[in-house]
PDB file of C-alpha atoms in Angstrom:
ATOM      1  CA  MET A   1       1.478 -20.524 -16.346  1.00 48.00           C
ATOM      2  CA  ALA A   2       3.297 -18.702 -19.222  1.00 61.00           C
ATOM      3  CA  ARG A   3       5.603 -15.503 -18.016  1.00 76.00           C
ATOM      4  CA  ARG A   4       3.683 -13.183 -16.433  1.00 95.00           C
ATOM      5  CA  ILE A   5       4.553 -10.023 -17.608  1.00 98.00           C
ATOM      6  CA  ALA A   6       5.373  -7.499 -14.120  1.00 98.00           C
ATOM      7  CA  VAL A   7       5.207  -3.104 -14.950  1.00 98.00           C
ATOM      8  CA  VAL A   8       6.588  -1.671 -11.311  1.00 99.00           C
ATOM      9  CA  THR A   9       6.236   2.530 -11.442  1.00 98.00           C
ATOM     10  CA  GLY A  10       9.081   4.129  -9.146  1.00 98.00           C
ATOM     11  CA  GLY A  11      11.347   1.538  -9.240  1.00 98.00           C
ATOM     12  CA  GLY A  12      14.370   3.371  -9.698  1.00 98.00           C
ATOM     13  CA  ARG A  13      15.087   2.812  -6.302  1.00 97.00           C
ATOM     14  CA  GLY A  14      13.503   2.147  -2.680  1.00 97.00           C
ATOM     15  CA  ILE A  15      10.988  -0.197  -2.516  1.00 98.00           C
ATOM     16  CA  GLY A  16       9.865   0.512  -5.999  1.00 98.00           C
ATOM     17  CA  ALA A  17      13.443  -1.366  -6.979  1.00 98.00           C
ATOM     18  CA  ALA A  18      12.986  -4.019  -4.285  1.00 98.00           C
ATOM     19  CA  VAL A  19       9.744  -5.271  -5.560  1.00 98.00           C
ATOM     20  CA  ALA A  20      11.039  -5.076  -9.344  1.00 98.00           C
ATOM     21  CA  VAL A  21      13.515  -7.518  -8.470  1.00 98.00           C
ATOM     22  CA  ARG A  22      12.555  -9.933  -6.098  1.00 98.00           C
ATOM     23  CA  LEU A  23       9.060 -10.299  -9.331  1.00 98.00           C
ATOM     24  CA  GLY A  24      12.500 -10.705 -11.517  1.00 98.00           C
ATOM     25  CA  ARG A  25      13.607 -13.302  -9.349  1.00 98.00           C
ATOM     26  CA  ASP A  26      10.452 -15.210  -8.691  1.00 97.00           C
ATOM     27  CA  GLY A  27      10.156 -15.601 -12.884  1.00 97.00           C
ATOM     28  CA  PHE A  28       8.639 -12.120 -14.020  1.00 98.00           C
ATOM     29  CA  ALA A  29       9.131  -9.896 -16.839  1.00 98.00           C
ATOM     30  CA  VAL A  30       9.858  -6.637 -14.731  1.00 98.00           C
ATOM     31  CA  ALA A  31       9.206  -3.372 -16.537  1.00 98.00           C
ATOM     32  CA  VAL A  32      10.277  -0.935 -14.299  1.00 98.00           C
ATOM     33  CA  VAL A  33       8.582   2.305 -14.796  1.00 98.00           C
ATOM     34  CA  ASP A  34      10.843   5.402 -13.849  1.00 98.00           C
ATOM     35  CA  LEU A  35      11.098   8.909 -14.341  1.00 98.00           C
ATOM     36  CA  THR A  36      13.376   8.360 -17.439  1.00 98.00           C
ATOM     37  CA  VAL A  37      15.158   5.613 -18.930  1.00 98.00           C
ATOM     38  CA  ASP A  38      18.654   6.226 -17.530  1.00 98.00           C
ATOM     39  CA  ALA A  39      16.652   6.052 -13.716  1.00 98.00           C
ATOM     40  CA  GLY A  40      15.595   2.288 -14.110  1.00 98.00           C
ATOM     41  CA  ALA A  41      18.830   1.158 -15.175  1.00 98.00           C
ATOM     42  CA  ALA A  42      20.253   0.152 -12.380  1.00 98.00           C
ATOM     43  CA  THR A  43      17.249  -1.803 -11.697  1.00 98.00           C
ATOM     44  CA  VAL A  44      17.303  -3.635 -14.511  1.00 98.00           C
ATOM     45  CA  ALA A  45      21.313  -4.480 -14.736  1.00 98.00           C
ATOM     46  CA  ALA A  46      20.537  -5.996 -11.052  1.00 98.00           C
ATOM     47  CA  ILE A  47      17.353  -8.192 -12.413  1.00 98.00           C
ATOM     48  CA  GLU A  48      19.772  -9.429 -15.121  1.00 98.00           C
ATOM     49  CA  ALA A  49      21.913 -10.054 -13.357  1.00 98.00           C
ATOM     50  CA  ALA A  50      20.431 -12.444 -11.644  1.00 98.00           C
ATOM     51  CA  GLY A  51      19.444 -13.550 -14.774  1.00 97.00           C
ATOM     52  CA  GLY A  52      15.995 -12.236 -15.556  1.00 98.00           C
ATOM     53  CA  THR A  53      13.921  -9.761 -18.170  1.00 97.00           C
ATOM     54  CA  ALA A  54      13.294  -6.836 -17.725  1.00 98.00           C
ATOM     55  CA  ILE A  55      13.553  -3.259 -18.812  1.00 98.00           C
ATOM     56  CA  SER A  56      13.533   0.739 -18.319  1.00 98.00           C
ATOM     57  CA  VAL A  57      10.801   2.030 -19.340  1.00 98.00           C
ATOM     58  CA  GLY A  58      10.909   6.712 -19.188  1.00 98.00           C
ATOM     59  CA  ALA A  59       7.343   8.208 -18.064  1.00 98.00           C
ATOM     60  CA  ASP A  60       6.483  11.046 -16.386  1.00 98.00           C
ATOM     61  CA  VAL A  61       2.676   8.876 -14.531  1.00 98.00           C
ATOM     62  CA  ARG A  62       0.887  11.917 -13.626  1.00 98.00           C
ATOM     63  CA  ASP A  63       0.722  12.342 -18.276  1.00 98.00           C
ATOM     64  CA  ALA A  64      -1.549  10.716 -19.130  1.00 98.00           C
ATOM     65  CA  GLU A  65      -0.585  10.539 -23.276  1.00 98.00           C
ATOM     66  CA  GLN A  66       3.535   9.431 -21.788  1.00 98.00           C
ATOM     67  CA  VAL A  67       1.111   6.659 -19.710  1.00 99.00           C
ATOM     68  CA  GLU A  68      -0.431   4.686 -22.656  1.00 98.00           C
ATOM     69  CA  ALA A  69       2.823   5.127 -25.011  1.00 98.00           C
ATOM     70  CA  ALA A  70       4.430   3.302 -22.342  1.00 98.00           C
ATOM     71  CA  VAL A  71       2.419   0.355 -21.161  1.00 98.00           C
ATOM     72  CA  ALA A  72       2.483   0.088 -25.312  1.00 98.00           C
ATOM     73  CA  GLU A  73       5.540  -0.365 -25.026  1.00 98.00           C
ATOM     74  CA  VAL A  74       5.604  -2.653 -22.408  1.00 98.00           C
ATOM     75  CA  ALA A  75       3.931  -4.548 -24.340  1.00 98.00           C
ATOM     76  CA  GLU A  76       5.340  -4.224 -28.014  1.00 98.00           C
ATOM     77  CA  ARG A  77       8.484  -5.643 -25.537  1.00 98.00           C
ATOM     78  CA  LEU A  78       7.948  -8.118 -23.247  1.00 97.00           C
ATOM     79  CA  GLY A  79       3.939  -9.118 -24.284  1.00 97.00           C
ATOM     80  CA  PRO A  80       0.894  -7.872 -22.281  1.00 97.00           C
ATOM     81  CA  PRO A  81       1.276  -6.921 -18.567  1.00 98.00           C
ATOM     82  CA  THR A  82      -1.255  -8.565 -16.312  1.00 97.00           C
ATOM     83  CA  VAL A  83       0.689  -7.246 -13.177  1.00 98.00           C
ATOM     84  CA  LEU A  84       0.667  -3.977 -11.763  1.00 98.00           C
ATOM     85  CA  VAL A  85       2.837  -2.226  -8.364  1.00 99.00           C
ATOM     86  CA  ASN A  86       1.269   1.314  -7.787  1.00 99.00           C
ATOM     87  CA  ASN A  87       4.298   2.134  -5.771  1.00 98.00           C
ATOM     88  CA  ALA A  88       5.411   6.310  -7.772  1.00 98.00           C
ATOM     89  CA  GLY A  89       5.703   8.276  -5.240  1.00 97.00           C
ATOM     90  CA  ILE A  90       7.623  11.944  -3.955  1.00 96.00           C
ATOM     91  CA  LEU A  91       7.688  13.951  -0.591  1.00 94.00           C
ATOM     92  CA  ARG A  92       6.107  17.793   0.024  1.00 95.00           C
ATOM     93  CA  ASP A  93       6.350  17.106   3.378  1.00 94.00           C
ATOM     94  CA  ASN A  94       5.111  20.751   5.599  1.00 94.00           C
ATOM     95  CA  LEU A  95       2.524  21.792   6.832  1.00 96.00           C
ATOM     96  CA  LEU A  96      -1.447  23.028   5.983  1.00 98.00           C
ATOM     97  CA  PHE A  97      -0.224  26.576   6.842  1.00 98.00           C
ATOM     98  CA  LYS A  98       2.860  26.259   4.560  1.00 98.00           C
ATOM     99  CA  MET A  99       1.873  23.692   2.359  1.00 98.00           C
ATOM    100  CA  THR A 100       1.873  25.138  -1.141  1.00 98.00           C
ATOM    101  CA  ASP A 101      -0.569  25.017  -3.645  1.00 98.00           C
ATOM    102  CA  ASP A 102       2.815  22.944  -6.019  1.00 98.00           C
ATOM    103  CA  ASP A 103       2.729  20.903  -2.553  1.00 98.00           C
ATOM    104  CA  TRP A 104       0.047  19.393  -2.952  1.00 98.00           C
ATOM    105  CA  ASP A 105      -0.970  19.742  -6.818  1.00 98.00           C
ATOM    106  CA  SER A 106       2.484  17.087  -6.880  1.00 98.00           C
ATOM    107  CA  VAL A 107       2.152  14.704  -4.871  1.00 98.00           C
ATOM    108  CA  ILE A 108      -1.386  13.960  -5.436  1.00 98.00           C
ATOM    109  CA  GLY A 109      -0.987  13.889  -8.626  1.00 98.00           C
ATOM    110  CA  VAL A 110       2.113  11.044  -9.179  1.00 98.00           C
ATOM    111  CA  HIS A 111       0.572   8.445  -6.127  1.00 98.00           C
ATOM    112  CA  LEU A 112      -3.832   9.582  -7.227  1.00 98.00           C
ATOM    113  CA  ARG A 113      -4.016  10.563 -10.747  1.00 98.00           C
ATOM    114  CA  GLY A 114      -0.639   7.943 -11.406  1.00 98.00           C
ATOM    115  CA  ALA A 115      -2.180   5.541 -10.114  1.00 99.00           C
ATOM    116  CA  PHE A 116      -5.126   5.826 -11.928  1.00 99.00           C
ATOM    117  CA  LEU A 117      -4.261   6.304 -15.108  1.00 99.00           C
ATOM    118  CA  MET A 118      -1.215   3.237 -15.679  1.00 99.00           C
ATOM    119  CA  THR A 119      -4.203   1.053 -13.517  1.00 99.00           C
ATOM    120  CA  ARG A 120      -6.421   2.449 -16.566  1.00 98.00           C
ATOM    121  CA  ALA A 121      -4.138   1.313 -19.316  1.00 98.00           C
ATOM    122  CA  VAL A 122      -2.989  -1.856 -17.487  1.00 98.00           C
ATOM    123  CA  GLN A 123      -6.857  -3.445 -17.376  1.00 98.00           C
ATOM    124  CA  ARG A 124      -7.789  -3.391 -21.216  1.00 98.00           C
ATOM    125  CA  TYR A 125      -4.834  -6.178 -21.275  1.00 97.00           C
ATOM    126  CA  GLN A 126      -6.012  -8.280 -18.325  1.00 97.00           C
ATOM    127  CA  THR A 127      -9.786  -7.873 -18.600  1.00 97.00           C
ATOM    128  CA  GLU A 128      -8.360  -9.364 -22.112  1.00 97.00           C
ATOM    129  CA  GLN A 129      -5.821 -11.051 -20.412  1.00 96.00           C
ATOM    130  CA  ARG A 130      -8.769 -12.499 -18.025  1.00 96.00           C
ATOM    131  CA  TYR A 131      -6.744 -12.148 -15.804  1.00 97.00           C
ATOM    132  CA  GLY A 132      -4.702  -9.241 -13.295  1.00 97.00           C
ATOM    133  CA  ARG A 133      -3.261  -8.799 -10.110  1.00 98.00           C
ATOM    134  CA  ILE A 134      -2.383  -4.906  -8.937  1.00 98.00           C
ATOM    135  CA  VAL A 135      -1.002  -3.702  -6.161  1.00 99.00           C
ATOM    136  CA  ASN A 136      -1.667  -0.638  -4.640  1.00 99.00           C
ATOM    137  CA  LEU A 137       1.347   1.488  -1.853  1.00 98.00           C
ATOM    138  CA  SER A 138      -0.323   2.965   0.371  1.00 98.00           C
ATOM    139  CA  SER A 139       1.221   4.209   3.373  1.00 98.00           C
ATOM    140  CA  THR A 140       0.456   4.252   7.843  1.00 97.00           C
ATOM    141  CA  SER A 141       0.527   7.955   6.621  1.00 97.00           C
ATOM    142  CA  ALA A 142      -3.190   7.088   5.029  1.00 98.00           C
ATOM    143  CA  LEU A 143      -3.775   6.764   8.931  1.00 98.00           C
ATOM    144  CA  GLY A 144      -2.687  10.404   9.241  1.00 97.00           C
ATOM    145  CA  ASN A 145       0.288  11.696  10.327  1.00 94.00           C
ATOM    146  CA  ARG A 146       1.105  15.551  10.995  1.00 94.00           C
ATOM    147  CA  GLY A 147       3.323  17.408   8.756  1.00 94.00           C
ATOM    148  CA  GLN A 148       1.895  15.385   5.636  1.00 95.00           C
ATOM    149  CA  SER A 149      -1.789  16.121   4.753  1.00 98.00           C
ATOM    150  CA  ASN A 150      -1.621  15.935   0.873  1.00 98.00           C
ATOM    151  CA  TYR A 151       0.925  12.638   1.139  1.00 97.00           C
ATOM    152  CA  ALA A 152      -1.618  10.680   3.460  1.00 98.00           C
ATOM    153  CA  THR A 153      -4.573  12.162   1.873  1.00 98.00           C
ATOM    154  CA  ALA A 154      -2.743  10.242  -1.139  1.00 98.00           C
ATOM    155  CA  LYS A 155      -2.283   7.262   0.106  1.00 98.00           C
ATOM    156  CA  ALA A 156      -5.969   7.122   1.766  1.00 98.00           C
ATOM    157  CA  GLY A 157      -6.838   7.793  -1.487  1.00 98.00           C
ATOM    158  CA  LEU A 158      -5.060   4.628  -3.318  1.00 98.00           C
ATOM    159  CA  GLN A 159      -6.927   3.093  -0.187  1.00 98.00           C
ATOM    160  CA  GLY A 160     -10.473   3.269  -1.693  1.00 98.00           C
ATOM    161  CA  PHE A 161      -9.208   2.985  -4.826  1.00 99.00           C
ATOM    162  CA  THR A 162      -7.923  -0.281  -4.550  1.00 99.00           C
ATOM    163  CA  LYS A 163     -11.738  -1.446  -3.065  1.00 98.00           C
ATOM    164  CA  THR A 164     -13.020  -0.044  -6.470  1.00 98.00           C
ATOM    165  CA  LEU A 165     -10.548  -1.797  -8.961  1.00 99.00           C
ATOM    166  CA  ALA A 166     -11.275  -5.510  -6.590  1.00 99.00           C
ATOM    167  CA  ILE A 167     -14.988  -4.068  -6.769  1.00 98.00           C
ATOM    168  CA  GLU A 168     -15.076  -3.764 -10.259  1.00 98.00           C
ATOM    169  CA  LEU A 169     -12.495  -6.329 -12.207  1.00 98.00           C
ATOM    170  CA  GLY A 170     -12.744  -8.946 -10.388  1.00 98.00           C
ATOM    171  CA  LYS A 171     -15.296 -10.968 -13.196  1.00 98.00           C
ATOM    172  CA  PHE A 172     -12.001 -10.405 -14.945  1.00 98.00           C
ATOM    173  CA  GLY A 173      -9.629 -12.435 -12.879  1.00 97.00           C
ATOM    174  CA  VAL A 174      -8.067  -8.848 -11.291  1.00 98.00           C
ATOM    175  CA  THR A 175      -7.208  -8.625  -7.683  1.00 98.00           C
ATOM    176  CA  ALA A 176      -6.424  -5.578  -6.295  1.00 98.00           C
ATOM    177  CA  ASN A 177      -4.937  -4.768  -3.476  1.00 99.00           C
ATOM    178  CA  ALA A 178      -2.675  -1.632  -0.636  1.00 99.00           C
ATOM    179  CA  ILE A 179       0.018  -2.810   1.025  1.00 98.00           C
ATOM    180  CA  ALA A 180       0.621   0.087   3.352  1.00 98.00           C
ATOM    181  CA  PRO A 181       4.991   0.779   5.035  1.00 98.00           C
ATOM    182  CA  GLY A 182       5.311   1.789   8.532  1.00 97.00           C
ATOM    183  CA  PHE A 183       9.186   2.965   8.317  1.00 96.00           C
ATOM    184  CA  ILE A 184      10.988   1.296   6.351  1.00 98.00           C
ATOM    185  CA  GLU A 185      14.649   2.269   5.440  1.00 97.00           C
ATOM    186  CA  THR A 186      14.461   4.844   2.557  1.00 95.00           C
ATOM    187  CA  GLU A 187      16.103   8.028   0.633  1.00 91.00           C
ATOM    188  CA  MET A 188      12.851   8.880   1.539  1.00 88.00           C
ATOM    189  CA  THR A 189      12.582   8.522   4.867  1.00 91.00           C
ATOM    190  CA  ALA A 190      16.136  10.344   5.602  1.00 93.00           C
ATOM    191  CA  ALA A 191      14.545  12.761   3.765  1.00 87.00           C
ATOM    192  CA  THR A 192      11.697  13.218   5.699  1.00 86.00           C
ATOM    193  CA  ALA A 193      14.948  12.806   9.176  1.00 90.00           C
ATOM    194  CA  GLU A 194      16.527  15.589   7.018  1.00 90.00           C
ATOM    195  CA  ARG A 195      13.093  17.984   7.579  1.00 82.00           C
ATOM    196  CA  VAL A 196      12.290  17.075  11.102  1.00 85.00           C
ATOM    197  CA  GLY A 197      15.952  17.670  11.595  1.00 92.00           C
ATOM    198  CA  ILE A 198      17.294  14.660  13.498  1.00 94.00           C
ATOM    199  CA  PRO A 199      20.003  12.648  12.908  1.00 96.00           C
ATOM    200  CA  PHE A 200      18.927   9.674   9.950  1.00 95.00           C
ATOM    201  CA  GLU A 201      20.303   6.938  12.605  1.00 96.00           C
ATOM    202  CA  ASP A 202      18.705   8.399  15.503  1.00 96.00           C
ATOM    203  CA  PHE A 203      15.835   9.062  13.634  1.00 95.00           C
ATOM    204  CA  LYS A 204      15.493   5.313  13.106  1.00 97.00           C
ATOM    205  CA  ALA A 205      16.801   4.400  16.343  1.00 97.00           C
ATOM    206  CA  GLY A 206      14.053   5.950  18.162  1.00 96.00           C
ATOM    207  CA  ALA A 207      11.129   4.142  15.155  1.00 95.00           C
ATOM    208  CA  ALA A 208      12.748   1.180  16.195  1.00 97.00           C
ATOM    209  CA  ALA A 209      12.089   1.986  19.444  1.00 97.00           C
ATOM    210  CA  ALA A 210       7.793   2.427  18.813  1.00 96.00           C
ATOM    211  CA  ILE A 211       7.372  -0.853  16.756  1.00 97.00           C
ATOM    212  CA  PRO A 212       6.598  -4.453  18.651  1.00 98.00           C
ATOM    213  CA  VAL A 213       9.539  -6.240  16.155  1.00 98.00           C
ATOM    214  CA  GLY A 214      12.371  -4.551  18.078  1.00 97.00           C
ATOM    215  CA  ARG A 215      13.515  -3.320  14.456  1.00 98.00           C
ATOM    216  CA  ILE A 216      13.101  -1.134  10.973  1.00 98.00           C
ATOM    217  CA  GLY A 217      11.624  -2.164   7.588  1.00 98.00           C
ATOM    218  CA  GLN A 218      13.935  -2.660   5.158  1.00 98.00           C
ATOM    219  CA  PRO A 219      11.975  -2.344   1.603  1.00 98.00           C
ATOM    220  CA  GLU A 220      13.169  -6.187   0.285  1.00 98.00           C
ATOM    221  CA  ASP A 221      10.091  -6.421   3.612  1.00 98.00           C
ATOM    222  CA  VAL A 222       7.499  -4.582   1.523  1.00 98.00           C
ATOM    223  CA  ALA A 223       8.476  -6.743  -1.422  1.00 98.00           C
ATOM    224  CA  ALA A 224       8.098 -10.246   0.568  1.00 98.00           C
ATOM    225  CA  VAL A 225       3.921  -9.248   0.626  1.00 98.00           C
ATOM    226  CA  ALA A 226       4.423  -7.766  -2.951  1.00 98.00           C
ATOM    227  CA  ALA A 227       5.383 -11.158  -4.001  1.00 98.00           C
ATOM    228  CA  PHE A 228       2.608 -13.068  -2.617  1.00 98.00           C
ATOM    229  CA  LEU A 229      -0.227 -10.688  -3.532  1.00 98.00           C
ATOM    230  CA  VAL A 230       1.182 -11.220  -6.798  1.00 98.00           C
ATOM    231  CA  SER A 231       1.645 -14.352  -7.630  1.00 97.00           C
ATOM    232  CA  GLU A 232      -1.118 -17.505  -8.727  1.00 95.00           C
ATOM    233  CA  GLU A 233      -1.634 -18.454  -4.779  1.00 97.00           C
ATOM    234  CA  ALA A 234      -2.872 -14.967  -4.014  1.00 98.00           C
ATOM    235  CA  GLY A 235      -6.392 -15.070  -6.311  1.00 98.00           C
ATOM    236  CA  PHE A 236      -8.453 -15.600  -3.102  1.00 98.00           C
ATOM    237  CA  VAL A 237      -6.931 -12.590  -1.776  1.00 98.00           C
ATOM    238  CA  SER A 238      -8.424  -9.358  -3.063  1.00 98.00           C
ATOM    239  CA  GLY A 239      -9.347  -5.954  -1.845  1.00 98.00           C
ATOM    240  CA  GLN A 240      -7.216  -5.794   1.887  1.00 98.00           C
ATOM    241  CA  VAL A 241      -5.438  -2.569   2.934  1.00 98.00           C
ATOM    242  CA  ILE A 242      -1.988  -5.303   4.002  1.00 98.00           C
ATOM    243  CA  TYR A 243      -0.187  -2.940   7.053  1.00 98.00           C
ATOM    244  CA  VAL A 244       3.645  -4.498   6.926  1.00 98.00           C
ATOM    245  CA  ALA A 245       4.591  -1.870   9.519  1.00 98.00           C
ATOM    246  CA  GLY A 246       6.047  -4.244  12.227  1.00 98.00           C
ATOM    247  CA  GLY A 247       2.533  -3.591  14.373  1.00 97.00           C
ATOM    248  CA  PRO A 248      -0.789  -4.051  14.501  1.00 95.00           C
ATOM    249  CA  ARG A 249      -2.198  -0.557  13.238  1.00 90.00           C
ATOM    250  CA  ASP A 250      -6.141   0.645  13.004  1.00 74.00           C
TER     251      ASP A 250
END
């Protein structure tokens, strides 16, 4: 297999960084896309320190021109990208009656518009190569979560987006799947704890008590599933939503 080129959005930290590092370890050349080149620098350094190949590319995934330029830069510097992990995301949590227009638009913009723009740009290379893997990061919040009507809507939308991509792109050798993490220890979950006024350690302990496997998740748990979904062996898995939550979800 020729070296595959993978693009990971929101790869500067958290789940995105863990996925990027794992793919670099697995032999992919990785383009870490984040708001700025500096935001992805630490992830690139970690991949290179382990002997991998990576570049950092700055782009706001909500901006069509920036996305097109970023993907073109990846193709020029690394080669045609055939693997895309749409991970970029933000939180603007609030109860519905307190939620502002900007709270709604920002979250929908990054998660849904961002995934759409990135996928539209990358699928051009995938269909030309007759091969591709797309992984979209959803969430258990897609099932509904108090204070997250914007986030839950975006994550549920990504699941429908994923299933449609699987139908449209399958004939070109492209699979599309979604990962829906449960409680994962990241800066975003720390921010949620702060929002609800609970010390993060207590927040994590409470979450672990409700998870069948008895612990909270780590970014590497999600990265392991992503690594399978983008592999050659996963070619008959498409249109699926895989909950990485330490227990069953409906």
